[in-house]
PDB file of C-alpha atoms in Angstrom:
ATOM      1  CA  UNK A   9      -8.520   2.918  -9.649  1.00 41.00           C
ATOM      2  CA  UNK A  10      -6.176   0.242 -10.950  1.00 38.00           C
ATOM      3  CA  UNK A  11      -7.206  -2.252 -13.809  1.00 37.00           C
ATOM      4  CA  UNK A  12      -6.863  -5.076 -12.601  1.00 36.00           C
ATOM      5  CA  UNK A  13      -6.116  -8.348 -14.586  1.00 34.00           C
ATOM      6  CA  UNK A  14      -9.066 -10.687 -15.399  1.00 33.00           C
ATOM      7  CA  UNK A  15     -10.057 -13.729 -17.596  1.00 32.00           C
ATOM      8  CA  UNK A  16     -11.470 -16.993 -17.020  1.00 31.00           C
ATOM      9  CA  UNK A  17     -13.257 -17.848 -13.968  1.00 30.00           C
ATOM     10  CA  UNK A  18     -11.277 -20.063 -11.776  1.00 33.00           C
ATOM     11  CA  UNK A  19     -12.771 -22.637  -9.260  1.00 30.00           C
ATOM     12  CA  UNK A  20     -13.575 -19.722  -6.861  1.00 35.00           C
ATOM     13  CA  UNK A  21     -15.431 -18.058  -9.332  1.00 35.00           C
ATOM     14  CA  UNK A  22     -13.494 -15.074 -10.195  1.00 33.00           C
ATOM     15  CA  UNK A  23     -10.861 -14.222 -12.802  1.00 33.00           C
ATOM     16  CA  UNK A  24      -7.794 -15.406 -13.317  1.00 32.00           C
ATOM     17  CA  UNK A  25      -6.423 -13.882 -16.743  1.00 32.00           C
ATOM     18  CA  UNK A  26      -7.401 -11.796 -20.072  1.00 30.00           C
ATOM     19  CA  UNK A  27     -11.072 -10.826 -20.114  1.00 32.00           C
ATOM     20  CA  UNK A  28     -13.290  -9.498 -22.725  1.00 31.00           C
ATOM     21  CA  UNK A  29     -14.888  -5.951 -21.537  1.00 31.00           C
ATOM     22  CA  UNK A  30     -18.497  -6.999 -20.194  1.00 33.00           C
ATOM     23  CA  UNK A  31     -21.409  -5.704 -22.467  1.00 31.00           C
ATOM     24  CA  UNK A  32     -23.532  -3.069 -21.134  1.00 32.00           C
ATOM     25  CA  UNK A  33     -27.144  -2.460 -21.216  1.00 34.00           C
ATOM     26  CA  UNK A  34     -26.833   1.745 -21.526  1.00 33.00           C
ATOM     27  CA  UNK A  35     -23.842   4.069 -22.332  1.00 33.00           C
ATOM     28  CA  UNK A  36     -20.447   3.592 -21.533  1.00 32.00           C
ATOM     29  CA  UNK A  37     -18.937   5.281 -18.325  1.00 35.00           C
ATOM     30  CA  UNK A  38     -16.002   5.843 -20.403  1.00 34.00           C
ATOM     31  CA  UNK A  39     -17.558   7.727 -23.156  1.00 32.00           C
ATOM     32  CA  UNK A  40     -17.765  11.666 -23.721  1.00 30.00           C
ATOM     33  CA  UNK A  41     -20.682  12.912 -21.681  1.00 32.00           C
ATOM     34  CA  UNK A  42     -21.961  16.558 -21.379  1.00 31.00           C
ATOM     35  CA  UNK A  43     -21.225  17.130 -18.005  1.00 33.00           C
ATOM     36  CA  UNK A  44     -18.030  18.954 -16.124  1.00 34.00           C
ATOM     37  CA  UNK A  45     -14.341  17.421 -16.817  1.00 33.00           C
ATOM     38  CA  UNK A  46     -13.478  15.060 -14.016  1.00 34.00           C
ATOM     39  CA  UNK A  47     -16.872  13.468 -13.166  1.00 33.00           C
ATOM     40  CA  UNK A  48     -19.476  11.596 -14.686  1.00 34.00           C
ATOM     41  CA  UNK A  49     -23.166  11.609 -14.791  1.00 34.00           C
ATOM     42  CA  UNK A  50     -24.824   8.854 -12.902  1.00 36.00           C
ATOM     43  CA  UNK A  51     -25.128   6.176 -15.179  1.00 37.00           C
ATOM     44  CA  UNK A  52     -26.908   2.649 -14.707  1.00 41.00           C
ATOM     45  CA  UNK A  53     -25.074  -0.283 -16.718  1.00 40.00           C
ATOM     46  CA  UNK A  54     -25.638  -3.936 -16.816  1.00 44.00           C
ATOM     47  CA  UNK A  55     -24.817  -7.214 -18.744  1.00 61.00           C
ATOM     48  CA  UNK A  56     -26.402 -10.933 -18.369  1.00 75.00           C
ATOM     49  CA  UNK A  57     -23.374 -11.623 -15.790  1.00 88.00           C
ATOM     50  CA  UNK A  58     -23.003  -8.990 -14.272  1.00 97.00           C
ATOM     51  CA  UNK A  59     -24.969  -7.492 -11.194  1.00 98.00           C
ATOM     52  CA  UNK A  60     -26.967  -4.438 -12.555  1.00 97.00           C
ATOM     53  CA  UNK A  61     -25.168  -1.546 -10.959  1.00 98.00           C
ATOM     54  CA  UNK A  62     -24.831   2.022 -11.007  1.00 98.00           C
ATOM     55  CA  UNK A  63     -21.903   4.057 -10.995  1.00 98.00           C
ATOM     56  CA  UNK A  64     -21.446   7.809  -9.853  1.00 98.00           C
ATOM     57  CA  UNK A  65     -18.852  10.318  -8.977  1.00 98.00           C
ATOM     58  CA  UNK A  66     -15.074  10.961 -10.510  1.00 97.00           C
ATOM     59  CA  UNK A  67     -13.321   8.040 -12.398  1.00 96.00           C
ATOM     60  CA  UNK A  68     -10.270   8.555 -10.799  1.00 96.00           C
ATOM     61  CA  UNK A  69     -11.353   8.744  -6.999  1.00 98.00           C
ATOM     62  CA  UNK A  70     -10.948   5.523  -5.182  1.00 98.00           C
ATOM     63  CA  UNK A  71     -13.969   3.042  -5.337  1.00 98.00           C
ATOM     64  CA  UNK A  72     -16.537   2.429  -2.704  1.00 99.00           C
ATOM     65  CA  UNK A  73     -19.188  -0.390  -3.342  1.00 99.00           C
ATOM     66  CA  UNK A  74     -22.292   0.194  -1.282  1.00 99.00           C
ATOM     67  CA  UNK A  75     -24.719  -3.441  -1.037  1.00 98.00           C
ATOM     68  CA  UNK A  76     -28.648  -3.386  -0.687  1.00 98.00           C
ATOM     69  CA  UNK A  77     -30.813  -5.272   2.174  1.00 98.00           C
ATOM     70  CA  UNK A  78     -32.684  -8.160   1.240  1.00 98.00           C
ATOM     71  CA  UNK A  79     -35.900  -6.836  -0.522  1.00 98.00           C
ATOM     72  CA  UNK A  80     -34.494  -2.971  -1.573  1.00 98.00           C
ATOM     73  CA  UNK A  81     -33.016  -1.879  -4.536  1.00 98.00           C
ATOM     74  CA  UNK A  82     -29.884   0.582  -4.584  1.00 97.00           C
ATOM     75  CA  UNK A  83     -32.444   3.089  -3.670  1.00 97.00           C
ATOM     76  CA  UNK A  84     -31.540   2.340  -0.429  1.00 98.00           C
ATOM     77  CA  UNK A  85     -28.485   4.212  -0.553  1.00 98.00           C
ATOM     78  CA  UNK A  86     -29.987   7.137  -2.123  1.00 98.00           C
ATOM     79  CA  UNK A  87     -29.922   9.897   0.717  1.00 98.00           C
ATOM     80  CA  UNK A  88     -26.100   9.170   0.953  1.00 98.00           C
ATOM     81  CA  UNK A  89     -24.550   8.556  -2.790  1.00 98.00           C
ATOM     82  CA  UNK A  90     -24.455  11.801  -4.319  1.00 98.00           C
ATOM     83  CA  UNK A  91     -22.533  12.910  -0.840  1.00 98.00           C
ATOM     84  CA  UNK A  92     -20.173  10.430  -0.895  1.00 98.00           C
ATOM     85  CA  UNK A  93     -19.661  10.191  -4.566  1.00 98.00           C
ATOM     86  CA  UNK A  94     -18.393  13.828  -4.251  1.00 98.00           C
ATOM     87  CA  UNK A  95     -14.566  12.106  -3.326  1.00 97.00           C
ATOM     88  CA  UNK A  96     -15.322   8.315  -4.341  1.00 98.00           C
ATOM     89  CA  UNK A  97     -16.515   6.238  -7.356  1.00 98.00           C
ATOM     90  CA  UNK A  98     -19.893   5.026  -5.946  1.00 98.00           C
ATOM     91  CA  UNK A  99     -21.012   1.876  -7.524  1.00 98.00           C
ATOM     92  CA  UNK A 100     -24.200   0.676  -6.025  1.00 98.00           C
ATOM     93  CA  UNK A 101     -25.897  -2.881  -6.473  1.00 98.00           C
ATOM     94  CA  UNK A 102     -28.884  -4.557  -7.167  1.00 98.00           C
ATOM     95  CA  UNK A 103     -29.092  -8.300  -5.136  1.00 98.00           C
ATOM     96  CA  UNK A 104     -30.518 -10.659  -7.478  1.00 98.00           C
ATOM     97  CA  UNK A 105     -33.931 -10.396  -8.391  1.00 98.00           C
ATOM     98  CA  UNK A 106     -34.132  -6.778  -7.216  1.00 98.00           C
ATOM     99  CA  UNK A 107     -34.337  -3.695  -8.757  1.00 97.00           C
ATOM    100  CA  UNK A 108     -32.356  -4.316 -12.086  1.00 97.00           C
ATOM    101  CA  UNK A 109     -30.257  -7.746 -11.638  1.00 98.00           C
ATOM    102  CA  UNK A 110     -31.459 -10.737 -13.287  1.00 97.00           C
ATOM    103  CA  UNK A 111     -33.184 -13.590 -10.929  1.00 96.00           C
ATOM    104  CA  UNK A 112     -31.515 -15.847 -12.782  1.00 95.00           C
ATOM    105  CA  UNK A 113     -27.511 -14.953 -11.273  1.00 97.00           C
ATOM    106  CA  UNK A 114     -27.749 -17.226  -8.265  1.00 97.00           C
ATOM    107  CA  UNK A 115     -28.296 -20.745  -7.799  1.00 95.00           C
ATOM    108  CA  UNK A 116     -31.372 -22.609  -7.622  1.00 87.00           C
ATOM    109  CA  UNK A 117     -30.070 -24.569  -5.192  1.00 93.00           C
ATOM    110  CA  UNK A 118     -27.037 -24.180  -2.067  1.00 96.00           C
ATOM    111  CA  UNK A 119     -26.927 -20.466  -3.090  1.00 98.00           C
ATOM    112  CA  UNK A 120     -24.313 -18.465  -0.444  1.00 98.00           C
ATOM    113  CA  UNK A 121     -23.226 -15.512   0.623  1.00 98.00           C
ATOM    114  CA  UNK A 122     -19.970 -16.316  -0.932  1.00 98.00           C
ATOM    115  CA  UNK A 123     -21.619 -16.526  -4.732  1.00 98.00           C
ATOM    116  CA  UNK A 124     -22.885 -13.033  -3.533  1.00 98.00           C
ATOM    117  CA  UNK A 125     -19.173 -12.266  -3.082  1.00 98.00           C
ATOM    118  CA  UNK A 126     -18.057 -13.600  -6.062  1.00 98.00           C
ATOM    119  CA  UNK A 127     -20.763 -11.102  -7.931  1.00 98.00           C
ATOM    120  CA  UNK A 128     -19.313  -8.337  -6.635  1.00 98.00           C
ATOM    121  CA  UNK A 129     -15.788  -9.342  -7.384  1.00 98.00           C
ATOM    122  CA  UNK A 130     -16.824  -9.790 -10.834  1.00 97.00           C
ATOM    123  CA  UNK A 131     -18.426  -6.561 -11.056  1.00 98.00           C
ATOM    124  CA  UNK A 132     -15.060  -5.256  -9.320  1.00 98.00           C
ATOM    125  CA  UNK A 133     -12.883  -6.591 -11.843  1.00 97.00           C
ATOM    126  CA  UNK A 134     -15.413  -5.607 -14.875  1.00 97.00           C
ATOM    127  CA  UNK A 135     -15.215  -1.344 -13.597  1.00 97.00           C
ATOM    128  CA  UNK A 136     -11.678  -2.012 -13.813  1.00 97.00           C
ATOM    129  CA  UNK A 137     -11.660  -1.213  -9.816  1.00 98.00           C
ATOM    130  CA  UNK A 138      -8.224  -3.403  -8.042  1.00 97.00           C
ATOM    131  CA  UNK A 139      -9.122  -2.252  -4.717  1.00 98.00           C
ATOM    132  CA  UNK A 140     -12.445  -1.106  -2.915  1.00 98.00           C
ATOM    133  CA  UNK A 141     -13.743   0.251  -0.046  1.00 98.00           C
ATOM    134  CA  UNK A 142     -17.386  -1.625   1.091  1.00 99.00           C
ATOM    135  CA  UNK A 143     -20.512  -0.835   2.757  1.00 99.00           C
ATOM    136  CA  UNK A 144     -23.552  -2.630   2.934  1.00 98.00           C
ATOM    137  CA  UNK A 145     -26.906  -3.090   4.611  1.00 98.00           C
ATOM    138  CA  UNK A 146     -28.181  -5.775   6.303  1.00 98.00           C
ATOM    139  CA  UNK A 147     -27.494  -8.974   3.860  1.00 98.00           C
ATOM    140  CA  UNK A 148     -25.016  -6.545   2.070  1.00 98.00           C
ATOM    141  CA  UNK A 149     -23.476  -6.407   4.858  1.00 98.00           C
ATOM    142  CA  UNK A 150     -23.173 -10.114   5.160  1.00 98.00           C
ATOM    143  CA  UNK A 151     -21.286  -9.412   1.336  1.00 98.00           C
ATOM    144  CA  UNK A 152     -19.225  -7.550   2.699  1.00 98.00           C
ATOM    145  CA  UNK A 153     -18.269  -9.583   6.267  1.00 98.00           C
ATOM    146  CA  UNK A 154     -17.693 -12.329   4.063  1.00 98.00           C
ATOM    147  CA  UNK A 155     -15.561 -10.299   1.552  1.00 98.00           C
ATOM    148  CA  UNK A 156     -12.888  -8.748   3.997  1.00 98.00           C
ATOM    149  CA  UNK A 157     -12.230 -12.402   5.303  1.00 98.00           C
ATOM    150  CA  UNK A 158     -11.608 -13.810   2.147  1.00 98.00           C
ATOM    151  CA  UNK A 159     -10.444 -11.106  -0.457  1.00 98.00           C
ATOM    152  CA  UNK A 160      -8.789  -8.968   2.521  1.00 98.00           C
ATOM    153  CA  UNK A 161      -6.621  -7.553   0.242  1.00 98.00           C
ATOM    154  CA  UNK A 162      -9.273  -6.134  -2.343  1.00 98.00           C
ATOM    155  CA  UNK A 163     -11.529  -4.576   0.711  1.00 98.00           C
ATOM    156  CA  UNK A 164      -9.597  -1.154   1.539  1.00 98.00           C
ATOM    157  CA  UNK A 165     -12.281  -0.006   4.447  1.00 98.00           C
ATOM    158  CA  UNK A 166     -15.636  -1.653   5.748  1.00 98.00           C
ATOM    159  CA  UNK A 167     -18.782  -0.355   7.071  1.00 99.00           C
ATOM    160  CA  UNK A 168     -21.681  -2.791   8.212  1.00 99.00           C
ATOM    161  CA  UNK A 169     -25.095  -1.375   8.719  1.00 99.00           C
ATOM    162  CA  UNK A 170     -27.657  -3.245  10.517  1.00 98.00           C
ATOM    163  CA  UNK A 171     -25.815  -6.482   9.618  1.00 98.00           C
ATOM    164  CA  UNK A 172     -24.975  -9.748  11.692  1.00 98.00           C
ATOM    165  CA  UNK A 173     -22.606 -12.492  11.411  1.00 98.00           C
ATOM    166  CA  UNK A 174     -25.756 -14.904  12.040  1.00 98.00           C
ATOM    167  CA  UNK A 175     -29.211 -13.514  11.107  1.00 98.00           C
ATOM    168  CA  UNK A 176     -30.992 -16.168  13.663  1.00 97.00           C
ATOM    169  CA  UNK A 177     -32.374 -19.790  13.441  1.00 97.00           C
ATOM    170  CA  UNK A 178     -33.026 -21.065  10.071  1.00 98.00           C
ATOM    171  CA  UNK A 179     -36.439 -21.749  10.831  1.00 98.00           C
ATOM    172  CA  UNK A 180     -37.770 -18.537   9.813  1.00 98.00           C
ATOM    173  CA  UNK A 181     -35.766 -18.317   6.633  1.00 98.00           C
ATOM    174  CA  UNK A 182     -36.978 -21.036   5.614  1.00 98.00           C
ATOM    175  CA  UNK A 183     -40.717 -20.717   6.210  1.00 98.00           C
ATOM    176  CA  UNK A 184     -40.685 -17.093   4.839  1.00 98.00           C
ATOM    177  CA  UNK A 185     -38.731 -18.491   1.155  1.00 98.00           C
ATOM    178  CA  UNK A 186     -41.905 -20.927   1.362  1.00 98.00           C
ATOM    179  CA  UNK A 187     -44.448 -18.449   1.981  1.00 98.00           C
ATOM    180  CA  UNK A 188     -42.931 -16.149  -1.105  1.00 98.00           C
ATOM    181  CA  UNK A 189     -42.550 -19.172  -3.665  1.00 98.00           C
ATOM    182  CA  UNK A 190     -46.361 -19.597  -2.830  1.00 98.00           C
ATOM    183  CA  UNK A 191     -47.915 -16.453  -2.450  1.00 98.00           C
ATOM    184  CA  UNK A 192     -45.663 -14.051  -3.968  1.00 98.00           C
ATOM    185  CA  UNK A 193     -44.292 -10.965  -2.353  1.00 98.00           C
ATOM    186  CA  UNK A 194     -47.227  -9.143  -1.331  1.00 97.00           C
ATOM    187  CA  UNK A 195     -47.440 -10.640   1.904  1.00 96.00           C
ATOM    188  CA  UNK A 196     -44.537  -9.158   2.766  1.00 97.00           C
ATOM    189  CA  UNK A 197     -45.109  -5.735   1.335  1.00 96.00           C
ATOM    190  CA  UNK A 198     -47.826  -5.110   3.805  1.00 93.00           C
ATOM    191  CA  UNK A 199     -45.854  -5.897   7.062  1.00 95.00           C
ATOM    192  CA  UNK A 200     -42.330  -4.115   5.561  1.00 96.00           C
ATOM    193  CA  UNK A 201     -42.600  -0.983   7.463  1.00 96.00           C
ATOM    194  CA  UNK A 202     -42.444  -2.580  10.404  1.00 96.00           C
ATOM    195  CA  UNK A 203     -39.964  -4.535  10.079  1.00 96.00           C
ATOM    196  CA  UNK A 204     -38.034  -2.248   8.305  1.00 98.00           C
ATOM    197  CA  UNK A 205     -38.732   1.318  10.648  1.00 98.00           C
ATOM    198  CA  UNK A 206     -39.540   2.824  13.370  1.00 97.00           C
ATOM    199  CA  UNK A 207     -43.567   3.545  13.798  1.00 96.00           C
ATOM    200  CA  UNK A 208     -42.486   7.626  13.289  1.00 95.00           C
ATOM    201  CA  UNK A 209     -41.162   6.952   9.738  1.00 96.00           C
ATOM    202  CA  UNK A 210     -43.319   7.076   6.861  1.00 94.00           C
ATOM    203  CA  UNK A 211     -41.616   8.104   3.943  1.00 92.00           C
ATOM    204  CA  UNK A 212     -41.289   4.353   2.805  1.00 92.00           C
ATOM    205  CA  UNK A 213     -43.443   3.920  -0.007  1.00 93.00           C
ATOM    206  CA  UNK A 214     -40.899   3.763  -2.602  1.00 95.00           C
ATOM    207  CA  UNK A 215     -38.643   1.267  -0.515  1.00 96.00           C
ATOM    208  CA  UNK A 216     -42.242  -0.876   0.140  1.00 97.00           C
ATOM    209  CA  UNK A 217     -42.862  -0.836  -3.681  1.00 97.00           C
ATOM    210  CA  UNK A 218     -39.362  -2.137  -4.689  1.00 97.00           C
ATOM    211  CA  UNK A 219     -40.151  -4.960  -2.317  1.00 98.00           C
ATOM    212  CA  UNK A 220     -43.268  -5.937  -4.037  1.00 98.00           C
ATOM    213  CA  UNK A 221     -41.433  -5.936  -7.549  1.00 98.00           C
ATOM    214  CA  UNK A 222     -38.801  -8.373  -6.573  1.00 98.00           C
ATOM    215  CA  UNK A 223     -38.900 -11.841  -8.037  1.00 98.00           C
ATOM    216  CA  UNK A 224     -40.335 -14.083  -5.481  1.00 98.00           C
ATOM    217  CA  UNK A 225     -38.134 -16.932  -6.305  1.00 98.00           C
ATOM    218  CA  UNK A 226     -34.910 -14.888  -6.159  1.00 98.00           C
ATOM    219  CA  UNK A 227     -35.882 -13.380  -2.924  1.00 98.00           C
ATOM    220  CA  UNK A 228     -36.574 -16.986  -1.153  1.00 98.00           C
ATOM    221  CA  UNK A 229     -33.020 -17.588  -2.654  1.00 98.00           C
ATOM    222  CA  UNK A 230     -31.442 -14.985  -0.628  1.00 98.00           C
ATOM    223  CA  UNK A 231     -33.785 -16.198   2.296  1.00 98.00           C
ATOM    224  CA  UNK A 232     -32.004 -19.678   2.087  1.00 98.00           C
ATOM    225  CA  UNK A 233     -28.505 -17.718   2.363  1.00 98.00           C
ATOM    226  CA  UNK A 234     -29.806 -15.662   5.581  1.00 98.00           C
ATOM    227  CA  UNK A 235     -30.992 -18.895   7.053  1.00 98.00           C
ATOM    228  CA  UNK A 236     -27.617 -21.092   6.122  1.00 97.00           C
ATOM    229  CA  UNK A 237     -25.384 -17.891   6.699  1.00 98.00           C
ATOM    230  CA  UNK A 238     -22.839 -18.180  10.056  1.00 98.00           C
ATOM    231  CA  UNK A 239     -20.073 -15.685   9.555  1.00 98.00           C
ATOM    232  CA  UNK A 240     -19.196 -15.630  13.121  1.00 98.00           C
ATOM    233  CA  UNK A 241     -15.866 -18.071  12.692  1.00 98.00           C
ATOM    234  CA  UNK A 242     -14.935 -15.770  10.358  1.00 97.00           C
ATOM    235  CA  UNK A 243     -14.696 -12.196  12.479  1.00 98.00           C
ATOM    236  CA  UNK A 244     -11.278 -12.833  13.616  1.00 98.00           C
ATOM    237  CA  UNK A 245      -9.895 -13.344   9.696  1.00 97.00           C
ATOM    238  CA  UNK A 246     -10.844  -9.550   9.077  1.00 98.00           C
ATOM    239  CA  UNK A 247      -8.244  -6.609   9.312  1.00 96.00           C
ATOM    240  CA  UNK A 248      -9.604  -3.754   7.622  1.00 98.00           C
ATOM    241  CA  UNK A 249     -10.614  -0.883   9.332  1.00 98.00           C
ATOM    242  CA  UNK A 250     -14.564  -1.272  10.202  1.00 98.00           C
ATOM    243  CA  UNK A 251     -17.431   1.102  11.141  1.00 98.00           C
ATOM    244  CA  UNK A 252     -20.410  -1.129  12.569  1.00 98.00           C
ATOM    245  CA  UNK A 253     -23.430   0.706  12.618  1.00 98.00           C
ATOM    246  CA  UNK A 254     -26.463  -0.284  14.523  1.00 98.00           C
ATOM    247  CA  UNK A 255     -30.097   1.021  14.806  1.00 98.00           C
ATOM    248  CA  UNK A 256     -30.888   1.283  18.277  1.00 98.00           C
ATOM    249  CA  UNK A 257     -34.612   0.372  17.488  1.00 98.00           C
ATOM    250  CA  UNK A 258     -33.575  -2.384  14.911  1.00 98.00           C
ATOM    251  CA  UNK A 259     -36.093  -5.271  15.280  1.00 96.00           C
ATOM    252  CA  UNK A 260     -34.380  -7.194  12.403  1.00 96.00           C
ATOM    253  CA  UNK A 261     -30.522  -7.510  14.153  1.00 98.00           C
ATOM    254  CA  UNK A 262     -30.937  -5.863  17.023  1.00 98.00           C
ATOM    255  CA  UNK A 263     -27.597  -3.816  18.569  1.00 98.00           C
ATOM    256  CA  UNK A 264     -26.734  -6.861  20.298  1.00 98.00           C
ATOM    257  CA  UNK A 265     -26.112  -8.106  16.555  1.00 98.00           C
ATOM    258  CA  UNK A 266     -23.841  -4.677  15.806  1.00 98.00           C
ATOM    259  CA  UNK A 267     -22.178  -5.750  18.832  1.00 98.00           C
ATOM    260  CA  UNK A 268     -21.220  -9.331  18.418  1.00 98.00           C
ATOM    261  CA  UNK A 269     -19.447  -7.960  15.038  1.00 98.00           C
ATOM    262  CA  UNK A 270     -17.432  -5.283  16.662  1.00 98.00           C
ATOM    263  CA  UNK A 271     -16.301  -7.294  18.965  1.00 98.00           C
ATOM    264  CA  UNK A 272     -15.097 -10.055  16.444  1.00 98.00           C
ATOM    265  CA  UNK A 273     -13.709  -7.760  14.089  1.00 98.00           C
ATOM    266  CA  UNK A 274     -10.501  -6.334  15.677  1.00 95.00           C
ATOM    267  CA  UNK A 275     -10.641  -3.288  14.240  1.00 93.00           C
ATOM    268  CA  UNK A 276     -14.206  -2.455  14.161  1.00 98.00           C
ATOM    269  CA  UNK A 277     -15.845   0.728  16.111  1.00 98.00           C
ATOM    270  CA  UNK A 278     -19.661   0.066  16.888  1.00 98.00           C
ATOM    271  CA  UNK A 279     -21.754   3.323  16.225  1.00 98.00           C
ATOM    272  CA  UNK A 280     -25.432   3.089  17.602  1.00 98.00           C
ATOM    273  CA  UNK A 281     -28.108   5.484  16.015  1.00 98.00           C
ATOM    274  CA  UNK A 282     -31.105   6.553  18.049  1.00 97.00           C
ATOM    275  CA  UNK A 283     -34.746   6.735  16.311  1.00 97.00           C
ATOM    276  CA  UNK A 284     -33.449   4.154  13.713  1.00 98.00           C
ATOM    277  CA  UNK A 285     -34.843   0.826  12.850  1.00 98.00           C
ATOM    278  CA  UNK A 286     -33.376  -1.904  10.415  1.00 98.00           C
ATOM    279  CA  UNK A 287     -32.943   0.673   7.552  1.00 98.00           C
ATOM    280  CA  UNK A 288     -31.281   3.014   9.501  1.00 98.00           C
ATOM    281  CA  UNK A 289     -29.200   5.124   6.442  1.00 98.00           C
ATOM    282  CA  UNK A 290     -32.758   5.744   5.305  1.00 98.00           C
ATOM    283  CA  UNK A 291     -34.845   7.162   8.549  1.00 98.00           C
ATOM    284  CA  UNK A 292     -31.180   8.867   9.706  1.00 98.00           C
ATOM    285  CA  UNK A 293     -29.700   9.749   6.389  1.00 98.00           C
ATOM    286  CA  UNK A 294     -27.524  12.274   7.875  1.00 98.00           C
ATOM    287  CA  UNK A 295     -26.239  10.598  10.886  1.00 98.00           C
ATOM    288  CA  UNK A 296     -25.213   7.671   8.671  1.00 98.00           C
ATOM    289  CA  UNK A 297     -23.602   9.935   6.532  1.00 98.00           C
ATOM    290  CA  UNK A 298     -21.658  11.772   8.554  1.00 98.00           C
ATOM    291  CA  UNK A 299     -20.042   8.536  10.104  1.00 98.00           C
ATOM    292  CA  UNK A 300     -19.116   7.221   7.037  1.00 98.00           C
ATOM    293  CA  UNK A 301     -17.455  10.108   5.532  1.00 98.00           C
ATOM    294  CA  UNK A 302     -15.360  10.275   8.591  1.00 98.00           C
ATOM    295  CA  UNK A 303     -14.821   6.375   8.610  1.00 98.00           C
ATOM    296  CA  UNK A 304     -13.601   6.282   5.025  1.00 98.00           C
ATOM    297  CA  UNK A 305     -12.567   9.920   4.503  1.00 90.00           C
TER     298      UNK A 305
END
């Protein structure tokens, strides 16, 4: 990992020059820890402006970012970080709202996957990390789509699980940020599963409760950005080597999704997974595994 130079946010909302190190809301990574030279212990930090992260595996190994789906918390990636942070520095993320990130980080109003972007970048530049490679589910996916276009020289290697370039009409966006400003998430919780797995999964119950904790009005937020969101111009911007992964019994971006963004991105390879729904890293843990340790070695 190289520091990379940061300071006051320019028009595009990242840094520019000198920085002051972003508070943290639990130990230093950099501090002694009791644990074997070379690594460090998962650790969980935060500040007000920053996306609440954690960070796991050796300080010194190259950086992958993993992104969360709309309505999951970094638990999301939990069958595959401890793998992967065996030869990378895994920083996971929480979307706003979710798990540990504030509501408060996005917009009230126009919100985009680009100020998603930006947060990640930030969080980038506050771990000190110059380069990264990305993967993300679903609407961190999007992040990262949106990412290698426009920051292709920060994005090292890209893998997009159960993603699209266009999640569908607006329409249904829309009505669902309405229903959640009104009702609250609960709704929601109750028809998860199936959205989110095939009917022979049923270890969800700690993906379906991190769901029901997120805060309503910062998930309609991120509902407005799936319905506004139309990354297709951008596919043929991206250059970095790209793993798209699709679940073959995704009802939320079906493969026909996976495939649209392989064949945009020229250097994509499309990996379908059988028994796998929109969550596929977390019915298939292995499978989705495997593929990305051979996609970003």
């Amino acid at each position: 990992m190289t520091a990379r130079p940061t300071g006051a946010y320019g028009r595009d909302g990242w840094p520019d020059g000198p920085q002051r190190r972003a508070r943290t809301d639990s130990p230093r990574t950099d501090a002694p820890q009791s644990h074997p030279p070379g690594r460090t212990r998962n650790t969980t930090v935060g500040a007000d402006h920053l996306l609440h992260h954690r960070a796991e595996g050796p300080k010194d190994a190259p950086v992958l970012i993993l992104g969360p789906s709309l309505g999951t918390s970094l638990r999301v990636w939990e069958a595959q970080a401890s793998a992967l942070a065996r030869d990378h520095r895994v920083i996971r993320w929480d979307l706003p709202g979710h798990g540990g990130s504030r509501p408060g980080l996005l917009p009230a109003e126009g919100a985009s996957v680009a100020d998603l972007g930006r947060h990640v970048l930030r969080l980038a530049d506050a771990l000190g990390a110059e380069t990264f490679a990305y993967a993300g589910v679903s609407l961190g996916g999007a992040v990262g789509t949106w990412l290698a276009a426009h920051r292709p020289a920060r994005v090292t290697g890209l893998a997009l699980v159960c993603s699209s370039a266009r999640f569908g009409a607006p329409g249904p966006w829309l009505e669902r940020a309405r229903l959640v400003r009104e009702q609250g998430m609960e709704p929601l919780a109750g028809t998860a599963p199936a959205r989110w797995f095939t009917p022979a999964f049923t270890e969800h119950h700690a993906l379906v409760a991190d769901l029901r904790s997120a805060d309503p009005a910062a998930y309609a937020t991120c509902c407005e950005i799936l319905a506004g969101l139309d990354l297709r111009p951008e596919l043929p911007r991206i250059s970095t080597p790209t793993l798209v992964v699709a679940g073959r019994d995704d009802r939320a971006t079906p493969p026909a999704h996976a495939r649209e963004l392989a064949d945009g991105i020229r250097n994509a390879q499309l990996l379908e997974l059988p028994r796998a729904g929109h969550l596929a890293g977390v019915e298939q843990p292995q499978s989705l595994l495997t593929a990305m340790q051979a996609h970003f070695g």
